Short mmCIF file of C-alpha atoms in Angstrom, two decimals:
data_model
loop_
_atom_site.label_atom_id
_atom_site.label_comp_id
_atom_site.label_asym_id
_atom_site.label_seq_id
_atom_site.Cartn_x
_atom_site.Cartn_y
_atom_site.Cartn_z
CA UNK A 1 11.61 -41.43 -37.03
CA UNK A 2 13.02 -43.05 -33.96
CA UNK A 3 10.37 -45.43 -32.43
CA UNK A 4 7.82 -44.96 -35.60
CA UNK A 5 7.26 -47.45 -38.34
CA UNK A 6 8.25 -46.56 -41.82
CA UNK A 7 7.07 -48.43 -44.81
CA UNK A 8 9.18 -48.08 -47.85
CA UNK A 9 9.41 -49.98 -51.01
CA UNK A 10 12.08 -49.59 -53.79
CA UNK A 11 12.62 -51.19 -57.03
CA UNK A 12 16.21 -51.89 -55.95
CA UNK A 13 16.76 -52.15 -52.32
CA UNK A 14 13.47 -54.32 -51.50
CA UNK A 15 14.61 -56.97 -54.17
CA UNK A 16 18.05 -56.88 -52.66
CA UNK A 17 16.84 -57.27 -49.07
CA UNK A 18 14.47 -60.11 -49.91
CA UNK A 19 17.18 -61.93 -51.68
CA UNK A 20 19.29 -61.81 -48.43
CA UNK A 21 16.40 -63.27 -46.23
CA UNK A 22 18.12 -66.64 -45.82
CA UNK A 23 21.36 -65.24 -44.43
CA UNK A 24 22.30 -65.58 -41.08
CA UNK A 25 22.60 -61.81 -40.68
CA UNK A 26 22.14 -58.95 -43.19
CA UNK A 27 23.09 -55.32 -42.84
CA UNK A 28 22.42 -52.29 -44.84
CA UNK A 29 25.50 -50.49 -46.12
CA UNK A 30 25.89 -47.08 -47.90
CA UNK A 31 28.91 -44.88 -48.32
CA UNK A 32 27.95 -42.94 -45.19
CA UNK A 33 28.16 -46.07 -42.95
CA UNK A 34 30.56 -48.35 -44.86
CA UNK A 35 33.24 -48.40 -42.13
CA UNK A 36 30.61 -49.33 -39.54
CA UNK A 37 29.24 -52.13 -41.63
CA UNK A 38 32.88 -53.44 -42.31
CA UNK A 39 33.41 -53.45 -38.49
CA UNK A 40 30.07 -55.19 -38.12
CA UNK A 41 30.98 -57.65 -40.85
CA UNK A 42 34.37 -58.51 -39.18
CA UNK A 43 32.53 -58.93 -35.75
CA UNK A 44 30.31 -61.61 -37.39
CA UNK A 45 33.32 -63.77 -37.67
CA UNK A 46 31.95 -65.78 -40.75
CA UNK A 47 31.79 -65.66 -44.41
CA UNK A 48 30.09 -62.74 -45.96
CA UNK A 49 28.38 -61.88 -49.26
CA UNK A 50 28.12 -58.27 -50.44
CA UNK A 51 25.05 -57.71 -52.72
CA UNK A 52 24.54 -54.74 -54.70
CA UNK A 53 20.95 -53.63 -55.32
CA UNK A 54 21.71 -52.09 -58.63
CA UNK A 55 19.12 -50.09 -60.51
CA UNK A 56 16.20 -51.65 -62.08
CA UNK A 57 18.05 -54.93 -62.01
CA UNK A 58 21.15 -53.68 -63.64
CA UNK A 59 24.56 -52.63 -62.67
CA UNK A 60 24.94 -49.43 -60.68
CA UNK A 61 28.43 -47.68 -60.61
CA UNK A 62 27.63 -46.12 -57.10
CA UNK A 63 26.82 -49.53 -55.64
CA UNK A 64 29.90 -51.08 -57.06
CA UNK A 65 32.08 -48.42 -55.52
CA UNK A 66 30.51 -48.71 -52.36
CA UNK A 67 30.74 -52.64 -52.20
CA UNK A 68 34.42 -52.19 -53.45
CA UNK A 69 35.31 -49.81 -50.48
CA UNK A 70 33.43 -52.32 -48.03
CA UNK A 71 35.45 -55.26 -49.41
CA UNK A 72 38.58 -53.11 -49.26
CA UNK A 73 37.83 -52.24 -45.39
CA UNK A 74 36.89 -55.82 -44.40
CA UNK A 75 40.00 -57.21 -46.03
CA UNK A 76 42.33 -54.61 -44.18
CA UNK A 77 40.50 -55.35 -40.89
CA UNK A 78 40.90 -58.98 -41.42
CA UNK A 79 44.54 -58.77 -42.44
CA UNK A 80 45.19 -56.59 -39.26
CA UNK A 81 43.44 -59.33 -37.28
CA UNK A 82 45.65 -61.97 -38.90
CA UNK A 83 42.71 -63.32 -40.89
CA UNK A 84 42.52 -63.52 -44.58
CA UNK A 85 39.86 -62.93 -47.06
CA UNK A 86 39.16 -64.76 -50.32
CA UNK A 87 37.28 -62.54 -52.81
CA UNK A 88 35.39 -63.27 -55.85
CA UNK A 89 36.40 -61.88 -59.32
CA UNK A 90 33.20 -59.53 -58.86
CA UNK A 91 34.49 -58.40 -55.38
CA UNK A 92 37.96 -57.85 -57.01
CA UNK A 93 36.43 -55.78 -59.59
CA UNK A 94 34.36 -53.83 -57.15
CA UNK A 95 37.38 -53.17 -54.97
CA UNK A 96 39.32 -51.66 -58.17
CA UNK A 97 36.31 -49.31 -58.69
CA UNK A 98 36.36 -48.44 -54.94
CA UNK A 99 39.95 -47.61 -54.93
CA UNK A 100 39.39 -45.56 -58.01
CA UNK A 101 36.93 -43.49 -56.46
CA UNK A 102 37.60 -43.72 -52.87
CA UNK A 103 39.65 -40.23 -52.90
CA UNK A 104 37.18 -38.71 -55.29
CA UNK A 105 33.54 -39.69 -54.46
CA UNK A 106 32.35 -36.28 -56.06
CA UNK A 107 33.29 -37.76 -59.56
CA UNK A 108 30.37 -40.02 -59.03
CA UNK A 109 27.97 -37.28 -59.63
CA UNK A 110 29.17 -37.01 -63.33
CA UNK A 111 30.03 -40.62 -63.98
CA UNK A 112 26.97 -42.56 -62.45
CA UNK A 113 23.81 -42.34 -64.33
CA UNK A 114 21.65 -42.40 -61.54
CA UNK A 115 23.51 -39.60 -59.69
CA UNK A 116 23.11 -37.44 -63.03
CA UNK A 117 19.49 -38.06 -63.18
CA UNK A 118 19.06 -37.00 -59.43
CA UNK A 119 21.23 -33.95 -59.81
CA UNK A 120 19.20 -32.91 -63.01
CA UNK A 121 16.02 -33.17 -60.79
CA UNK A 122 17.41 -30.87 -58.23
CA UNK A 123 18.82 -33.40 -55.71
CA UNK A 124 22.54 -32.51 -55.73
CA UNK A 125 22.40 -31.45 -52.07
CA UNK A 126 20.99 -35.08 -51.24
CA UNK A 127 23.81 -36.72 -53.25
CA UNK A 128 26.63 -34.67 -51.69
CA UNK A 129 25.25 -36.24 -48.16
CA UNK A 130 25.11 -39.70 -49.61
CA UNK A 131 28.88 -39.31 -50.68
CA UNK A 132 29.94 -38.41 -47.23
CA UNK A 133 32.28 -41.57 -46.44
CA UNK A 134 31.88 -43.12 -43.08
CA UNK A 135 29.87 -40.42 -41.35
CA UNK A 136 27.58 -42.67 -39.68
CA UNK A 137 28.37 -45.42 -37.05
CA UNK A 138 24.92 -47.06 -37.20
CA UNK A 139 24.43 -50.33 -38.84
CA UNK A 140 20.75 -51.13 -39.95
CA UNK A 141 20.13 -54.72 -40.15
CA UNK A 142 17.35 -56.83 -41.79
CA UNK A 143 15.36 -58.77 -39.11
CA UNK A 144 12.22 -60.77 -39.70
CA UNK A 145 11.15 -58.79 -42.96
CA UNK A 146 12.12 -55.47 -41.59
CA UNK A 147 15.19 -53.05 -41.42
CA UNK A 148 15.68 -52.25 -37.87
CA UNK A 149 18.11 -50.27 -35.98
CA UNK A 150 21.36 -52.45 -35.42
CA UNK A 151 24.55 -51.76 -33.51
CA UNK A 152 26.60 -48.78 -33.25
CA UNK A 153 30.04 -49.68 -34.08
CA UNK A 154 32.72 -47.93 -32.33
CA UNK A 155 35.71 -46.76 -34.50
CA UNK A 156 38.07 -47.68 -31.64
CA UNK A 157 41.59 -48.10 -33.16
CA UNK A 158 40.57 -46.28 -36.29
CA UNK A 159 39.54 -47.80 -39.69
CA UNK A 160 37.95 -49.92 -41.00
#
């Protein structure tokens, strides 16, 4: 797809990105790039909001787990840099979910409604790829109404 334009609309991600239109900067996070996005957020040097796309306008367990792992990595990275993070109650709850699932992401295949739906539809291999934690260093960013390739964030000194 490099160098080509892809037009994709979703019931969840599109609405979330449109809600982020007014932000100074917006990135797309997933379990696969959560470490890279945490490094990107820390490099921005400003307050951040983590926005979950959800499922049909409702809570999504896998989104909350990803958000929680992201918040944990941002908090840990900020702490190593001598900075503090003030998290909302929602962020604290997401962190709890992230901590619960971080070492056992495969459990989401049974616990998350949408994952079960996709598995029944024969998409288990796709789900397994989506649950691979921090395997990608690219950070897609939302720019002028489009998601475009953003920076590749080096792991440098390890986590986030």
